[in-house]
Coordinates of C-alpha atoms in Angstrom, one line a residue:
Chain A
X1 CA -10.2 -23.1 30.0
X2 CA -7.3 -25.5 30.2
X3 CA -9.0 -27.9 27.8
X4 CA -9.6 -25.0 25.4
X5 CA -6.0 -24.1 25.5
X6 CA -4.8 -27.7 25.0
X7 CA -7.5 -28.0 22.2
X8 CA -5.9 -24.9 20.5
X9 CA -2.4 -26.0 21.1
X10 CA -3.3 -29.5 19.4
X11 CA -5.1 -27.7 16.5
X12 CA -2.1 -25.6 16.0
X13 CA 0.2 -28.5 16.0
X14 CA -2.0 -30.4 13.4
X15 CA -2.0 -27.4 11.2
X16 CA 1.7 -27.1 11.3
X17 CA 2.1 -30.9 10.6
X18 CA -0.3 -30.6 7.6
X19 CA 1.5 -27.6 6.1
X20 CA 5.0 -29.1 6.7
X21 CA 3.8 -32.5 5.2
X22 CA 2.6 -30.3 2.0
X23 CA 5.7 -28.6 1.7
X24 CA 7.7 -31.9 1.9
X25 CA 5.5 -33.8 -0.6
X26 CA 5.4 -30.7 -2.8
X27 CA 9.4 -30.5 -2.9
X28 CA 9.4 -34.4 -3.4
X29 CA 6.9 -35.1 -6.1
X30 CA 5.2 -32.0 -7.2
X31 CA 1.7 -30.5 -7.6
X32 CA 0.1 -33.2 -9.8
X33 CA 1.0 -36.0 -7.6
X34 CA -0.2 -34.3 -4.4
X35 CA -3.5 -35.4 -2.8
X36 CA -5.3 -34.7 0.6
X37 CA -5.0 -38.4 1.2
X38 CA -1.1 -38.2 1.2
X39 CA -0.9 -34.9 3.0
X40 CA -3.0 -36.5 5.7
X41 CA -1.0 -39.6 5.8
X42 CA 2.3 -37.9 6.0
X43 CA 1.0 -35.4 8.6
X44 CA -0.3 -38.3 10.8
X45 CA -3.8 -36.9 11.0
X46 CA -7.1 -38.0 9.4
X47 CA -8.3 -36.7 6.2
X48 CA -11.3 -35.0 7.8
X49 CA -8.7 -32.8 9.8
X50 CA -7.4 -31.6 6.5
X51 CA -10.9 -31.0 5.2
X52 CA -11.9 -29.2 8.6
X53 CA -9.6 -26.3 7.7
X54 CA -9.3 -26.4 3.8
X55 CA -11.6 -27.2 1.1
X56 CA -9.1 -28.6 -1.4
X57 CA -5.5 -29.6 -2.0
X58 CA -5.0 -26.2 -3.7
X59 CA -6.3 -24.3 -0.8
X60 CA -3.6 -26.3 1.4
X61 CA -0.8 -25.3 -0.9
X62 CA -1.9 -21.6 -1.1
X63 CA -1.8 -21.7 2.5
X64 CA 1.5 -23.3 2.6
X65 CA 2.9 -20.6 0.3
X66 CA 1.3 -17.7 1.9
X67 CA 2.8 -18.9 5.3
X68 CA 6.3 -19.2 4.1
X69 CA 6.5 -23.1 4.2
X70 CA 7.6 -23.1 0.7
X71 CA 9.6 -20.9 -1.8
X72 CA 10.5 -18.5 1.0
X73 CA 14.3 -18.8 0.2
X74 CA 13.9 -18.0 -3.4
X75 CA 12.6 -14.5 -2.3
X76 CA 15.6 -12.9 -0.8
X77 CA 18.8 -12.3 -3.0
X78 CA 22.1 -12.6 -1.3
X79 CA 23.8 -9.4 -0.4
X80 CA 27.5 -9.8 -0.8
X81 CA 27.8 -6.2 -2.1
X82 CA 28.3 -7.3 -5.6
X83 CA 24.9 -6.5 -6.8
X84 CA 25.3 -8.0 -10.3
X85 CA 26.5 -11.5 -8.9
X86 CA 23.8 -11.5 -6.5
X87 CA 20.9 -10.7 -8.8
X88 CA 22.5 -13.2 -11.1
X89 CA 22.6 -16.0 -8.4
X90 CA 18.9 -15.3 -7.5
X91 CA 17.7 -15.2 -11.0
X92 CA 19.5 -18.5 -11.9
X93 CA 17.9 -20.3 -8.7
X94 CA 14.4 -19.1 -9.7
X95 CA 14.9 -19.9 -13.5
X96 CA 16.2 -23.6 -12.3
X97 CA 13.1 -23.9 -10.0
X98 CA 10.7 -22.9 -12.8
X99 CA 12.4 -25.0 -15.5
X100 CA 11.0 -27.9 -13.6
X101 CA 7.3 -28.5 -14.9
X102 CA 5.9 -29.4 -11.4
X103 CA 7.0 -26.1 -10.1
X104 CA 5.9 -24.2 -13.1
X105 CA 2.4 -25.9 -12.7
X106 CA 2.1 -24.6 -9.3
X107 CA 3.2 -21.1 -10.0
X108 CA 0.6 -21.1 -12.7
X109 CA -2.2 -22.2 -10.3
X110 CA -1.1 -19.4 -8.2
X111 CA -1.2 -16.8 -10.9
X112 CA -4.7 -18.0 -11.9
X113 CA -6.0 -17.7 -8.3
X114 CA -4.3 -14.2 -8.1
X115 CA -5.8 -12.9 -11.4
X116 CA -9.3 -14.1 -10.3
X117 CA -9.5 -13.0 -6.9
X118 CA -8.4 -9.7 -5.3
X119 CA -7.7 -11.0 -1.8
X120 CA -5.6 -14.1 -2.9
X121 CA -3.8 -11.6 -5.0
X122 CA -3.2 -9.1 -2.0
X123 CA -1.9 -12.1 0.1
X124 CA 0.4 -13.1 -2.6
X125 CA 1.6 -9.7 -3.1
X126 CA 2.1 -9.1 0.7
X127 CA 4.1 -12.4 1.0
X128 CA 6.0 -12.8 -2.2
X129 CA 6.2 -9.9 -4.8
X130 CA 6.2 -7.1 -2.1
X131 CA 9.1 -8.5 -0.2
X132 CA 11.0 -9.5 -3.2
X133 CA 10.5 -6.3 -4.9
X134 CA 12.0 -4.5 -1.6
X135 CA 14.8 -7.1 -1.4
X136 CA 15.7 -6.4 -5.0
X137 CA 15.6 -2.7 -4.8
X138 CA 17.9 -2.9 -1.6
X139 CA 20.3 -5.2 -3.5
X140 CA 20.5 -2.6 -6.4
X141 CA 20.9 0.4 -3.9
X142 CA 23.7 -1.5 -2.2
X143 CA 25.2 -1.6 -5.8
X144 CA 24.9 2.2 -6.0
X145 CA 26.6 2.7 -2.7
X146 CA 29.7 0.4 -3.5
X147 CA 30.1 2.3 -7.0
X148 CA 29.1 -0.8 -9.1
X149 CA 25.7 0.7 -10.3
X150 CA 25.2 4.4 -11.5
X151 CA 23.6 7.0 -9.3
X152 CA 20.7 7.7 -11.4
X153 CA 19.9 4.0 -12.4
X154 CA 16.1 3.3 -12.5
X155 CA 16.3 0.6 -9.7
X156 CA 12.5 0.4 -9.2
X157 CA 12.1 -0.3 -12.9
X158 CA 14.9 -3.0 -12.9
X159 CA 13.3 -4.7 -10.0
X160 CA 10.0 -4.6 -11.8
X161 CA 11.5 -6.1 -14.9
X162 CA 13.3 -8.9 -12.9
X163 CA 10.0 -9.8 -11.5
X164 CA 8.2 -9.7 -14.7
X165 CA 11.0 -11.9 -16.4
X166 CA 10.1 -14.5 -13.8
X167 CA 6.3 -14.2 -14.1
X168 CA 6.6 -14.3 -17.9
X169 CA 8.8 -17.6 -17.6
X170 CA 6.4 -19.2 -15.6
X171 CA 3.3 -18.3 -17.5
X172 CA 4.8 -19.2 -21.0
X173 CA 5.1 -22.6 -22.0
X174 CA 8.3 -24.3 -21.0
X175 CA 8.9 -25.3 -24.7
X176 CA 9.3 -21.7 -25.8
X177 CA 13.1 -21.1 -25.7
X178 CA 13.5 -18.2 -23.4
X179 CA 16.2 -15.7 -22.7
X180 CA 18.7 -17.0 -20.0
X181 CA 19.2 -15.6 -16.5
X182 CA 22.7 -14.7 -17.6
X183 CA 21.4 -12.9 -20.8
X184 CA 18.7 -10.9 -18.7
X185 CA 21.3 -9.6 -16.2
X186 CA 23.9 -8.9 -19.0
X187 CA 21.2 -6.6 -20.6
X188 CA 20.1 -4.9 -17.5
X189 CA 23.5 -4.2 -16.3
X190 CA 25.7 -3.6 -19.2
X191 CA 23.1 -2.3 -21.5
X192 CA 22.4 -3.3 -25.1
X193 CA 23.0 0.1 -26.8
X194 CA 26.4 0.9 -28.4
X195 CA 27.7 3.8 -26.2
X196 CA 27.5 7.2 -28.0
X197 CA 31.2 7.5 -27.4
X198 CA 32.0 4.3 -29.1
X199 CA 29.6 4.9 -32.0
X200 CA 31.2 8.3 -32.7
X201 CA 34.6 6.7 -32.5
X202 CA 33.8 3.9 -35.0
X203 CA 32.6 6.5 -37.5
Chain B
X1 CA -27.0 -25.7 -52.0
X2 CA -27.8 -22.1 -52.6
X3 CA -29.8 -21.8 -49.3
X4 CA -26.8 -23.3 -47.5
X5 CA -24.4 -20.8 -48.8
X6 CA -26.8 -17.9 -48.1
X7 CA -27.2 -19.3 -44.5
X8 CA -23.5 -19.5 -44.2
X9 CA -22.8 -15.8 -45.4
X10 CA -25.6 -14.6 -43.1
X11 CA -24.1 -16.4 -40.2
X12 CA -20.6 -15.1 -40.9
X13 CA -22.0 -11.7 -41.3
X14 CA -23.7 -11.8 -37.8
X15 CA -20.5 -13.4 -36.3
X16 CA -18.5 -10.3 -37.6
X17 CA -21.1 -8.0 -36.3
X18 CA -21.1 -9.5 -33.1
X19 CA -17.3 -9.5 -32.6
X20 CA -17.0 -5.7 -34.2
X21 CA -19.7 -4.6 -31.5
X22 CA -17.8 -6.4 -28.7
X23 CA -14.7 -4.6 -29.8
X24 CA -16.3 -1.2 -29.9
X25 CA -18.1 -1.5 -26.6
X26 CA -14.9 -2.8 -24.9
X27 CA -13.0 0.3 -26.1
X28 CA -15.8 2.6 -25.2
X29 CA -16.8 1.4 -21.8
X30 CA -14.7 -1.6 -20.8
X31 CA -15.0 -5.2 -19.5
X32 CA -17.3 -4.7 -16.5
X33 CA -20.0 -2.7 -18.5
X34 CA -20.1 -5.3 -21.3
X35 CA -23.0 -7.6 -21.3
X36 CA -24.5 -10.0 -23.9
X37 CA -27.7 -7.7 -24.2
X38 CA -25.6 -4.7 -25.1
X39 CA -23.6 -6.8 -27.7
X40 CA -26.5 -8.2 -29.2
X41 CA -28.4 -4.8 -29.5
X42 CA -25.1 -3.0 -30.9
X43 CA -24.8 -5.9 -33.3
X44 CA -28.3 -5.8 -34.6
X45 CA -28.9 -9.4 -33.7
X46 CA -31.1 -11.2 -31.1
X47 CA -29.5 -12.1 -27.8
X48 CA -30.2 -16.0 -28.6
X49 CA -27.8 -15.5 -31.7
X50 CA -25.0 -14.6 -29.4
X51 CA -25.7 -17.6 -27.2
X52 CA -25.8 -19.9 -30.2
X53 CA -22.0 -19.5 -30.6
X54 CA -20.7 -18.3 -27.2
X55 CA -21.6 -19.3 -23.7
X56 CA -20.7 -16.1 -22.0
X57 CA -19.5 -12.5 -22.4
X58 CA -16.0 -13.7 -21.7
X59 CA -16.2 -16.3 -24.5
X60 CA -17.1 -13.5 -27.0
X61 CA -14.2 -11.3 -25.7
X62 CA -11.7 -14.1 -25.8
X63 CA -12.7 -14.8 -29.4
X64 CA -12.6 -11.0 -30.1
X65 CA -9.0 -10.9 -29.0
X66 CA -8.0 -14.1 -30.6
X67 CA -9.3 -13.0 -33.8
X68 CA -7.5 -9.7 -33.6
X69 CA -10.5 -7.5 -33.2
X70 CA -8.8 -5.8 -30.4
X71 CA -5.5 -5.0 -29.2
X72 CA -3.8 -6.2 -32.4
X73 CA -2.2 -2.6 -32.9
X74 CA -0.3 -3.0 -29.6
X75 CA 1.5 -6.0 -30.9
X76 CA 3.7 -4.5 -33.4
X77 CA 6.3 -1.9 -32.7
X78 CA 7.1 0.6 -35.2
X79 CA 10.2 0.1 -37.5
X80 CA 11.9 3.4 -37.9
X81 CA 15.2 1.9 -37.6
X82 CA 15.9 3.5 -34.3
X83 CA 15.3 0.5 -32.2
X84 CA 15.5 2.4 -28.8
X85 CA 12.6 4.8 -29.7
X86 CA 10.6 2.2 -31.4
X87 CA 10.6 0.0 -28.3
X88 CA 10.0 3.1 -26.1
X89 CA 6.9 4.1 -28.2
X90 CA 5.5 0.7 -28.1
X91 CA 6.2 0.2 -24.4
X92 CA 4.6 3.7 -23.6
X93 CA 1.6 2.8 -25.6
X94 CA 1.0 -0.6 -23.7
X95 CA 1.7 0.9 -20.2
X96 CA -0.9 3.6 -21.1
X97 CA -3.3 1.1 -22.1
X98 CA -2.8 -0.9 -19.0
X99 CA -3.0 2.0 -16.6
X100 CA -6.6 2.0 -17.4
X101 CA -8.4 -0.2 -14.9
X102 CA -10.9 -1.6 -17.6
X103 CA -8.1 -2.9 -19.6
X104 CA -5.9 -4.1 -16.9
X105 CA -9.1 -6.2 -15.7
X106 CA -9.6 -7.6 -19.2
X107 CA -5.8 -8.6 -19.4
X108 CA -6.1 -10.3 -16.1
X109 CA -9.0 -12.3 -17.1
X110 CA -7.3 -13.6 -20.1
X111 CA -4.2 -14.4 -18.0
X112 CA -6.5 -16.3 -15.7
X113 CA -8.0 -18.2 -18.5
X114 CA -4.4 -19.0 -20.0
X115 CA -3.0 -20.2 -16.7
X116 CA -5.9 -22.8 -16.3
X117 CA -6.2 -24.0 -19.7
X118 CA -3.6 -25.1 -22.0
X119 CA -5.7 -24.6 -25.2
X120 CA -6.5 -20.8 -24.4
X121 CA -2.9 -20.3 -23.4
X122 CA -1.7 -21.8 -26.9
X123 CA -4.2 -19.6 -28.9
X124 CA -2.9 -16.5 -27.0
X125 CA 0.7 -17.3 -27.6
X126 CA -0.3 -17.7 -31.1
X127 CA -2.1 -14.6 -31.5
X128 CA -0.2 -12.3 -28.9
X129 CA 3.1 -13.2 -27.2
X130 CA 4.5 -15.2 -30.1
X131 CA 4.1 -12.5 -33.0
X132 CA 4.9 -10.0 -30.4
X133 CA 8.2 -11.7 -29.4
X134 CA 9.0 -12.0 -33.0
X135 CA 8.4 -8.4 -33.7
X136 CA 10.5 -7.3 -30.8
X137 CA 13.3 -9.6 -31.7
X138 CA 13.2 -8.1 -35.3
X139 CA 13.1 -4.6 -34.0
X140 CA 16.1 -5.2 -31.9
X141 CA 17.9 -6.9 -34.6
X142 CA 17.4 -4.0 -36.9
X143 CA 19.1 -2.1 -34.3
X144 CA 22.1 -4.3 -34.4
X145 CA 22.2 -3.8 -38.2
X146 CA 22.1 0.0 -37.9
X147 CA 24.8 -0.2 -35.4
X148 CA 22.8 1.0 -32.3
X149 CA 22.8 -2.2 -30.5
X150 CA 25.9 -4.3 -29.8
X151 CA 26.5 -7.3 -31.9
X152 CA 26.4 -9.7 -28.9
X153 CA 23.5 -8.3 -27.2
X154 CA 21.0 -10.9 -25.8
X155 CA 18.2 -9.9 -27.9
X156 CA 15.9 -12.8 -27.2
X157 CA 16.4 -12.3 -23.3
X158 CA 15.5 -8.5 -23.9
X159 CA 12.3 -9.4 -25.8
X160 CA 11.2 -11.8 -23.0
X161 CA 11.9 -9.0 -20.4
X162 CA 9.9 -6.4 -22.2
X163 CA 6.9 -8.9 -22.4
X164 CA 7.4 -9.9 -18.7
X165 CA 7.6 -6.3 -17.8
X166 CA 4.0 -5.7 -19.5
X167 CA 2.6 -9.0 -17.7
X168 CA 3.7 -7.8 -14.4
X169 CA 2.1 -4.6 -14.7
X170 CA -1.0 -6.2 -15.8
X171 CA -1.1 -8.6 -13.0
X172 CA 0.1 -6.4 -10.3
X173 CA -2.3 -3.9 -8.5
X174 CA -2.5 -0.7 -10.3
X175 CA -1.9 1.1 -6.9
X176 CA 1.7 -0.4 -6.7
X177 CA 4.1 2.4 -8.0
X178 CA 5.8 0.6 -10.9
X179 CA 8.7 1.6 -12.9
X180 CA 8.1 3.7 -16.0
X181 CA 8.3 2.8 -19.5
X182 CA 11.2 5.1 -19.9
X183 CA 12.9 3.6 -16.8
X184 CA 12.7 0.0 -18.3
X185 CA 14.0 1.2 -21.7
X186 CA 16.7 3.3 -20.1
X187 CA 18.0 0.1 -18.0
X188 CA 18.0 -2.2 -20.9
X189 CA 19.5 0.0 -23.5
X190 CA 22.1 2.0 -21.4
X191 CA 22.7 -0.6 -18.5
X192 CA 22.8 0.1 -15.0
X193 CA 26.3 -0.9 -14.2
X194 CA 29.0 1.8 -14.1
X195 CA 31.5 0.8 -16.9
X196 CA 34.6 -0.9 -15.7
X197 CA 36.5 1.8 -17.5
X198 CA 34.8 4.6 -15.7
X199 CA 35.1 2.8 -12.4
X200 CA 38.8 2.6 -12.9
X201 CA 39.0 6.4 -13.9
X202 CA 37.3 7.3 -10.5
X203 CA 39.4 5.6 -8.3

């Protein structure tokens, strides 16, 4: 019994070391440079310990993401009360993140896994898009409460659209000139239509 | 020489019949129900003729999409001059299309292929997202010319965001309540911010 517990604790420690090492290596040198060898060395475990739990490097990375070892700080926009600037800061950070080809490659690998496999897709939703959607809706509702956002604003649609813009940026080639974070927030907050009132005035 | 030409014409005819049959079956009963057997029967060719050019049903479907046999009518928004209603009609049609699980499954299969393979991604971009982005930007610029959209509107960002919203809808589970086409267009055209002028007035 005691041995069993010690074994479990040791396993949990190795698992944590492996996931932490993966997150560190990922941040330092990106997806392409990552290998099970490097993960094992950095974690101070044998290669076979990694392979005992995960079949491949992408499986370790997926677990890393799903357990919140990486990216989790990009999920939660700040809540200063100024919804526009909170959304803008969050979107700028994500756009910066995805402008690095290493990160975009990782994101695309995840999207591919999610498109093919319902279980991966469910876990990614539970870990990322779900909480992110909730945070964005909360952030926008705070804007309604402070009188910055109109009462009848389609906040759910705006949260969807913001997540979609990020997804599109990640899946599109990085050599396509995309709209900036500032442009997206400008359109969503200020609207692109000429207000009826002004249109009438200018006639 | 004559035989060679006749052979080429026959091949081209069979190829066209196979792609047309695939598009017809796809529209009638969707991706899951499709099989190389059914494609061959509908096209009036032998199964081995299909396999001579394509290794699998998804390869036939990809070719179908890339050659404009399906979906091409969803790429081009109308150009009535009223950009808001043109964008809204286009987005409603795409949302309706994706609300059918058969179509969403097809779209996800394509997204998975594109995430994994740069060549597929390039061809999908050339066939779909590229022309669609161009059409949307043109549609929005027409709105600027007719005085419906403000001169300094970030039209490129809006086109990106619209494509992103469609992508998000396709990749997310259909049981997640997503913003409606009307909500998305409302946010982008009217903006969600309370105008400064009005905010001052209400103080």
